[in-house]
Amino acid sequence: MVRIINLPNRVDRRKGAVATLRGLGAEIDGRRIAFHEATRPDSAGGFPTIGTRGCFLSHLGALQAARAAGATSLLILEDDVAISRSEMARLPGTLAALAREPWDVFYGGSPATETANPLSPVAPDEAVMLAHFIAFSKPAIAALVPYLEAILAREPGSPDGGPMHVDGAYSWFRAARPDLRAFAATPHIAHQQSSRTDIHALGSSDTNALLQPLLQVARSIKNAIRNRS
């Protein structure tokens, strides 16, 4: 199962995600590969920002739906994910290596450096602060849903893990479950497009109506150059 997290108003990112999947020869069919409507809460609710809480709830919702559907695995893509030509060339070898391993968590967008192998284990206590391309096995899904739900119920700053960025929560989860095996693509097989954030406070350029069109053009040029690398 593949789920792409997308806010309904982010049509720009939705189009980008469709293009990325089509570049891999995959179509969003609404079943095996589908968009998961992201959550935009009214308040931060103990999280660092409203966007942080929304991202956390969106990932949790995708995981809950996968558990309810009995999915054998779940790949979560955030809608700013992109795959360059060089990353696409590495993709088959990385996924073939992953298929040979008993894995539970897989980071496709890890910042890990290149190694002799396309896949490297991630230690339980190693924090990976990225979640734009992340996959989970069925046992990981079953354990992760109640783990994230428990984080929601705690007070901010709780020593047991209170509201936090979802990538941080995934790292806490791996530390709590060292029996689950995590791997990362080395080097990465996906990256994040440059676009306006929905997680953090916007910079002055993003809130300036006069600068927004220029900023969009600049980002498009940046993405085009990066995707040719």
CSV table of C-alpha atoms in Angstrom, one decimal:
chain,number,residue,atom,x,y,z
A,1,MET,CA,0.0,0.0,0.0
A,2,VAL,CA,1.3,3.5,-0.9
A,3,ARG,CA,-0.2,6.6,0.6
A,4,ILE,CA,0.7,10.2,-0.4
A,5,ILE,CA,-0.1,12.8,2.2
A,6,ASN,CA,-1.5,15.9,0.7
A,7,LEU,CA,-3.5,18.9,1.9
A,8,PRO,CA,-6.4,19.6,-0.5
A,9,ASN,CA,-5.3,23.2,-1.0
A,10,ARG,CA,-1.8,22.2,-2.1
A,11,VAL,CA,-2.6,21.5,-5.7
A,12,ASP,CA,1.0,22.4,-6.7
A,13,ARG,CA,2.3,19.5,-4.6
A,14,ARG,CA,-0.4,17.1,-5.7
A,15,LYS,CA,0.6,17.7,-9.3
A,16,GLY,CA,4.2,17.2,-8.5
A,17,ALA,CA,3.5,13.9,-6.7
A,18,VAL,CA,1.5,12.7,-9.7
A,19,ALA,CA,4.4,13.6,-12.0
A,20,THR,CA,6.9,11.8,-9.7
A,21,LEU,CA,4.9,8.6,-9.7
A,22,ARG,CA,4.4,8.7,-13.4
A,23,GLY,CA,8.1,9.1,-13.8
A,24,LEU,CA,8.4,5.7,-12.1
A,25,GLY,CA,5.7,4.2,-14.4
A,26,ALA,CA,3.2,4.1,-11.6
A,27,GLU,CA,-0.4,5.6,-11.6
A,28,ILE,CA,-2.4,6.7,-8.6
A,29,ASP,CA,-5.3,4.3,-8.8
A,30,GLY,CA,-7.0,5.2,-5.6
A,31,ARG,CA,-6.5,1.7,-4.1
A,32,ARG,CA,-2.9,0.4,-4.1
A,33,ILE,CA,-1.5,3.9,-4.6
A,34,ALA,CA,-3.7,6.8,-3.3
A,35,PHE,CA,-3.7,10.2,-1.8
A,36,HIS,CA,-4.3,10.5,1.9
A,37,GLU,CA,-6.0,13.8,2.8
A,38,ALA,CA,-3.8,15.6,5.2
A,39,THR,CA,-5.1,17.1,8.4
A,40,ARG,CA,-4.9,20.8,9.2
A,41,PRO,CA,-6.0,21.3,12.8
A,42,ASP,CA,-7.1,24.6,14.3
A,43,SER,CA,-4.5,24.7,17.0
A,44,ALA,CA,-1.0,23.4,17.8
A,45,GLY,CA,-2.5,21.3,20.7
A,46,GLY,CA,0.9,21.0,22.5
A,47,PHE,CA,2.9,20.5,19.3
A,48,PRO,CA,5.6,23.0,18.2
A,49,THR,CA,3.3,24.4,15.4
A,50,ILE,CA,-0.1,23.7,13.9
A,51,GLY,CA,1.6,22.2,10.9
A,52,THR,CA,3.7,19.9,13.0
A,53,ARG,CA,0.5,18.6,14.6
A,54,GLY,CA,-1.2,18.2,11.3
A,55,CYS,CA,1.7,16.3,9.8
A,56,PHE,CA,1.8,14.0,12.9
A,57,LEU,CA,-2.0,13.4,12.6
A,58,SER,CA,-1.8,12.8,8.9
A,59,HIS,CA,0.9,10.1,9.2
A,60,LEU,CA,-1.0,8.5,12.1
A,61,GLY,CA,-4.2,8.5,10.0
A,62,ALA,CA,-2.4,6.8,7.1
A,63,LEU,CA,-1.0,4.2,9.5
A,64,GLN,CA,-4.4,3.6,11.1
A,65,ALA,CA,-6.0,3.1,7.7
A,66,ALA,CA,-3.3,0.6,6.7
A,67,ARG,CA,-3.8,-1.4,9.9
A,68,ALA,CA,-7.5,-1.5,9.4
A,69,ALA,CA,-7.0,-2.7,5.8
A,70,GLY,CA,-4.6,-5.4,6.9
A,71,ALA,CA,-1.9,-4.1,4.7
A,72,THR,CA,1.3,-6.2,4.6
A,73,SER,CA,3.3,-3.0,4.2
A,74,LEU,CA,2.8,0.8,3.9
A,75,LEU,CA,4.9,3.3,2.0
A,76,ILE,CA,4.2,6.9,3.1
A,77,LEU,CA,5.2,9.6,0.8
A,78,GLU,CA,4.8,13.3,1.6
A,79,ASP,CA,3.6,15.3,-1.3
A,80,ASP,CA,6.9,17.2,-1.8
A,81,VAL,CA,8.8,14.0,-2.5
A,82,ALA,CA,10.7,13.8,-5.8
A,83,ILE,CA,13.0,11.4,-7.5
A,84,SER,CA,15.9,12.6,-9.7
A,85,ARG,CA,17.4,10.7,-12.6
A,86,SER,CA,20.3,9.5,-10.5
A,87,GLU,CA,18.0,8.5,-7.7
A,88,MET,CA,15.8,6.6,-10.1
A,89,ALA,CA,18.8,4.7,-11.4
A,90,ARG,CA,19.6,3.6,-7.9
A,91,LEU,CA,16.0,2.6,-7.1
A,92,PRO,CA,15.9,-1.0,-8.5
A,93,GLY,CA,19.1,-2.0,-6.8
A,94,THR,CA,18.1,-0.5,-3.4
A,95,LEU,CA,14.7,-2.2,-3.5
A,96,ALA,CA,16.2,-5.5,-4.5
A,97,ALA,CA,18.5,-5.3,-1.6
A,98,LEU,CA,15.6,-4.5,0.7
A,99,ALA,CA,13.7,-7.5,-0.6
A,100,ARG,CA,16.5,-9.7,0.6
A,101,GLU,CA,16.3,-8.4,4.2
A,102,PRO,CA,13.7,-9.0,7.0
A,103,TRP,CA,12.9,-5.3,7.4
A,104,ASP,CA,10.4,-3.3,9.4
A,105,VAL,CA,11.3,0.3,8.8
A,106,PHE,CA,12.8,1.7,5.6
A,107,TYR,CA,14.0,5.3,5.0
A,108,GLY,CA,14.3,6.1,1.3
A,109,GLY,CA,15.2,9.7,1.8
A,110,SER,CA,17.8,9.2,4.5
A,111,PRO,CA,20.8,11.7,4.5
A,112,ALA,CA,23.1,8.7,5.0
A,113,THR,CA,26.3,8.8,2.8
A,114,GLU,CA,27.0,6.4,0.0
A,115,THR,CA,28.4,3.0,1.0
A,116,ALA,CA,29.5,-0.1,-0.8
A,117,ASN,CA,26.0,-1.5,-0.4
A,118,PRO,CA,22.8,0.3,-1.5
A,119,LEU,CA,21.2,-0.5,1.9
A,120,SER,CA,22.5,0.1,5.4
A,121,PRO,CA,21.1,-0.8,8.8
A,122,VAL,CA,19.9,2.0,11.0
A,123,ALA,CA,20.7,1.5,14.7
A,124,PRO,CA,17.8,1.8,17.1
A,125,ASP,CA,19.3,4.8,18.8
A,126,GLU,CA,20.1,6.6,15.6
A,127,ALA,CA,17.8,9.5,15.0
A,128,VAL,CA,16.7,10.0,11.4
A,129,MET,CA,14.9,13.3,11.0
A,130,LEU,CA,13.2,12.7,7.7
A,131,ALA,CA,9.8,11.2,6.8
A,132,HIS,CA,9.1,12.1,3.2
A,133,PHE,CA,9.8,8.6,2.0
A,134,ILE,CA,9.3,6.0,4.7
A,135,ALA,CA,8.0,2.4,4.7
A,136,PHE,CA,6.8,0.1,7.4
A,137,SER,CA,6.1,-3.6,7.7
A,138,LYS,CA,2.9,-5.0,9.0
A,139,PRO,CA,4.3,-5.8,12.5
A,140,ALA,CA,5.7,-2.2,12.6
A,141,ILE,CA,2.4,-0.8,11.6
A,142,ALA,CA,0.6,-2.7,14.4
A,143,ALA,CA,3.1,-1.5,17.0
A,144,LEU,CA,3.4,2.0,15.7
A,145,VAL,CA,-0.3,3.0,15.7
A,146,PRO,CA,-0.7,2.7,19.5
A,147,TYR,CA,2.7,4.2,20.1
A,148,LEU,CA,1.8,7.4,18.2
A,149,GLU,CA,-1.6,7.5,19.8
A,150,ALA,CA,0.1,7.4,23.3
A,151,ILE,CA,2.3,10.3,22.3
A,152,LEU,CA,-0.9,12.3,21.5
A,153,ALA,CA,-2.3,11.6,24.9
A,154,ARG,CA,0.8,12.9,26.8
A,155,GLU,CA,1.7,16.3,28.0
A,156,PRO,CA,4.2,18.4,26.0
A,157,GLY,CA,7.7,17.6,27.2
A,158,SER,CA,6.8,14.3,28.8
A,159,PRO,CA,9.9,12.2,29.5
A,160,ASP,CA,8.0,9.3,28.0
A,161,GLY,CA,7.6,11.3,24.7
A,162,GLY,CA,5.0,14.0,24.3
A,163,PRO,CA,3.8,15.8,21.2
A,164,MET,CA,6.7,16.1,18.7
A,165,HIS,CA,7.5,16.1,15.0
A,166,VAL,CA,6.5,12.8,13.4
A,167,ASP,CA,10.1,12.0,12.2
A,168,GLY,CA,11.2,12.4,15.8
A,169,ALA,CA,8.4,10.1,17.0
A,170,TYR,CA,9.5,7.5,14.5
A,171,SER,CA,13.0,7.7,16.0
A,172,TRP,CA,11.7,7.4,19.5
A,173,PHE,CA,9.6,4.4,18.3
A,174,ARG,CA,12.7,2.6,16.9
A,175,ALA,CA,14.6,3.2,20.1
A,176,ALA,CA,11.7,1.7,22.1
A,177,ARG,CA,11.5,-1.3,19.7
A,178,PRO,CA,15.1,-2.4,19.0
A,179,ASP,CA,13.8,-5.8,17.8
A,180,LEU,CA,12.3,-4.1,14.7
A,181,ARG,CA,14.9,-3.9,11.9
A,182,ALA,CA,15.4,-0.5,10.2
A,183,PHE,CA,17.3,0.2,7.0
A,184,ALA,CA,18.1,3.3,5.0
A,185,ALA,CA,19.0,3.7,1.3
A,186,THR,CA,22.6,4.6,0.9
A,187,PRO,CA,22.6,7.0,-0.8
A,188,HIS,CA,19.1,8.2,-0.8
A,189,ILE,CA,16.6,7.3,-3.5
A,190,ALA,CA,14.3,10.3,-3.0
A,191,HIS,CA,14.5,13.9,-2.0
A,192,GLN,CA,12.1,16.8,-1.1
A,193,GLN,CA,11.2,19.4,-3.6
A,194,SER,CA,11.7,23.0,-2.7
A,195,SER,CA,8.3,24.5,-2.0
A,196,ARG,CA,6.4,26.6,0.5
A,197,THR,CA,6.3,24.8,3.9
A,198,ASP,CA,3.1,23.8,5.7
A,199,ILE,CA,5.0,22.8,8.9
A,200,HIS,CA,7.0,25.8,10.0
A,201,ALA,CA,6.2,29.6,10.1
A,202,LEU,CA,6.5,31.2,6.6
A,203,GLY,CA,9.4,33.4,5.8
A,204,SER,CA,8.8,37.0,4.7
A,205,SER,CA,9.1,36.1,1.0
A,206,ASP,CA,6.3,33.5,1.3
A,207,THR,CA,3.9,36.0,3.0
A,208,ASN,CA,4.6,38.8,0.5
A,209,ALA,CA,2.1,38.7,-2.3
A,210,LEU,CA,4.4,40.6,-4.6
A,211,LEU,CA,7.3,38.1,-4.1
A,212,GLN,CA,5.3,34.9,-4.3
A,213,PRO,CA,5.2,34.5,-8.1
A,214,LEU,CA,9.0,35.2,-8.3
A,215,LEU,CA,9.7,32.7,-5.5
A,216,GLN,CA,7.6,30.1,-7.3
A,217,VAL,CA,9.6,30.6,-10.5
A,218,ALA,CA,12.9,30.4,-8.6
A,219,ARG,CA,11.9,27.2,-6.9
A,220,SER,CA,10.8,25.7,-10.2
A,221,ILE,CA,14.3,26.4,-11.7
A,222,LYS,CA,16.0,25.0,-8.6
A,223,ASN,CA,13.9,21.8,-8.8
A,224,ALA,CA,14.5,21.4,-12.5
A,225,ILE,CA,18.3,21.7,-12.1
A,226,ARG,CA,18.3,19.2,-9.1
A,227,ASN,CA,16.1,16.7,-10.9
A,228,ARG,CA,18.6,16.5,-13.8
A,229,SER,CA,21.5,15.7,-11.5
